[in-house]
Amino acid sequence: MAAYNFSLTQGESFQANLNLKDSAGAYINLTGAYYPSGQIRFSFGSTGVIHNFIPAIDPSYISGLMIITLSAADTALFPVGFLKYDVELTSGTTVTKVLNGKIIVSPEITR
């Protein structure tokens, strides 16, 4: 599983384009019935979900490109501070965690 940390400001649109690679450094071929999903929480062990999101998979599939997009309306509701997230791919009954990390949320000034 890869780790990627990012920062954002409340009320801003956010997009991260991430190329998923295997342990040998090759792009993961996302051809097939893969369904990505992700959650943002206060911590890895917390029970409350701050936000659910569904990353997009690049239509070429073989590039391993996954795109995480959060709207300004979504990020406006995020609490200031450090949050945790992860992303998993589901194919049939197999679930694979592919990405996790921290999100640093700064307060919005201009509203």
Coordinates of C-alpha atoms in Angstrom, one line a residue:
M1 CA 0.0 0.0 0.0
A2 CA 1.3 3.4 -0.9
A3 CA 1.2 6.5 1.4
Y4 CA 0.5 10.0 0.1
N5 CA -0.1 13.0 2.4
F6 CA -1.6 16.2 1.2
S7 CA -2.7 19.6 2.4
L8 CA -5.8 21.6 1.6
T9 CA -7.8 24.6 2.8
Q10 CA -11.4 24.5 3.8
G11 CA -13.7 25.6 1.0
E12 CA -11.2 24.9 -1.9
S13 CA -11.6 22.5 -4.7
F14 CA -9.0 19.7 -4.6
Q15 CA -7.8 17.1 -7.1
A16 CA -5.0 14.6 -6.8
N17 CA -3.8 12.5 -9.8
L18 CA -2.1 9.4 -8.4
N19 CA -0.4 6.7 -10.4
L20 CA -0.6 3.4 -8.5
K21 CA 2.4 1.2 -8.8
D22 CA 3.2 -2.3 -7.6
S23 CA 6.2 -3.3 -5.5
A24 CA 8.4 -3.6 -8.6
G25 CA 7.5 -0.1 -9.7
A26 CA 5.2 -1.0 -12.6
Y27 CA 1.9 0.7 -13.0
I28 CA -1.0 -1.3 -11.7
N29 CA -3.3 -2.3 -14.6
L30 CA -6.8 -1.3 -13.5
T31 CA -8.5 -3.2 -16.4
G32 CA -11.5 -5.2 -15.2
A33 CA -14.1 -4.8 -12.6
Y34 CA -12.3 -2.6 -10.1
Y35 CA -14.5 -0.3 -7.9
P36 CA -12.5 2.3 -5.9
S37 CA -13.8 3.9 -2.7
G38 CA -12.3 6.0 0.1
Q39 CA -13.1 7.5 3.4
I40 CA -11.8 10.4 5.5
R41 CA -11.8 10.1 9.3
F42 CA -10.3 11.8 12.3
S43 CA -8.0 8.8 12.8
F44 CA -7.5 5.3 11.4
G45 CA -9.3 3.8 14.4
S46 CA -12.2 6.3 14.7
T47 CA -15.7 5.1 14.0
G48 CA -17.1 8.4 12.6
V49 CA -16.7 9.1 8.9
I50 CA -16.1 12.7 7.9
H51 CA -16.5 12.1 4.2
N52 CA -16.9 9.2 1.7
F53 CA -15.5 9.6 -1.8
I54 CA -15.2 7.6 -5.0
P55 CA -12.0 8.1 -6.9
A56 CA -12.1 8.0 -10.7
I57 CA -10.0 5.5 -12.7
D58 CA -8.4 6.8 -15.9
P59 CA -10.2 5.3 -18.9
S60 CA -6.9 3.9 -20.3
Y61 CA -6.8 1.7 -17.2
I62 CA -3.2 0.5 -17.8
S63 CA -1.7 3.8 -16.6
G64 CA -2.7 3.0 -13.0
L65 CA -4.1 6.5 -12.7
M66 CA -6.6 7.2 -10.0
I67 CA -8.1 10.7 -9.5
I68 CA -9.3 11.9 -6.2
T69 CA -11.6 14.9 -6.5
L70 CA -13.1 16.9 -3.6
S71 CA -15.5 19.8 -4.2
A72 CA -15.2 23.2 -2.4
A73 CA -18.6 22.4 -0.7
D74 CA -17.1 19.1 0.6
T75 CA -13.9 20.6 1.9
A76 CA -15.7 23.5 3.6
L77 CA -17.2 20.9 6.0
F78 CA -13.8 19.4 6.9
P79 CA -12.6 20.3 10.4
V80 CA -9.3 22.1 10.7
G81 CA -6.4 19.9 11.7
F82 CA -5.0 16.5 10.8
L83 CA -7.3 13.9 9.2
K84 CA -6.6 10.4 7.9
Y85 CA -7.9 8.7 4.7
D86 CA -7.5 5.5 2.8
V87 CA -8.6 4.2 -0.6
E88 CA -9.4 0.6 -1.5
L89 CA -10.1 -1.3 -4.7
T90 CA -12.9 -3.9 -4.7
S91 CA -13.0 -6.6 -7.4
G92 CA -15.7 -9.2 -6.7
T93 CA -15.1 -10.3 -3.1
T94 CA -11.5 -9.1 -3.0
V95 CA -10.7 -5.8 -1.3
T96 CA -7.3 -4.3 -1.6
K97 CA -6.1 -1.2 0.3
V98 CA -4.0 0.7 -2.2
L99 CA -3.5 4.1 -0.6
N100 CA -3.6 5.9 2.7
G101 CA -2.2 9.0 4.4
K102 CA -2.8 12.3 6.2
I103 CA -4.8 15.3 5.1
I104 CA -3.7 18.6 6.7
V105 CA -6.7 21.0 6.7
S106 CA -6.1 24.7 7.1
P107 CA -8.9 27.2 7.9
E108 CA -10.6 29.1 5.2
I109 CA -10.2 32.9 5.5
T110 CA -12.0 34.2 2.4
R111 CA -15.7 33.2 2.3

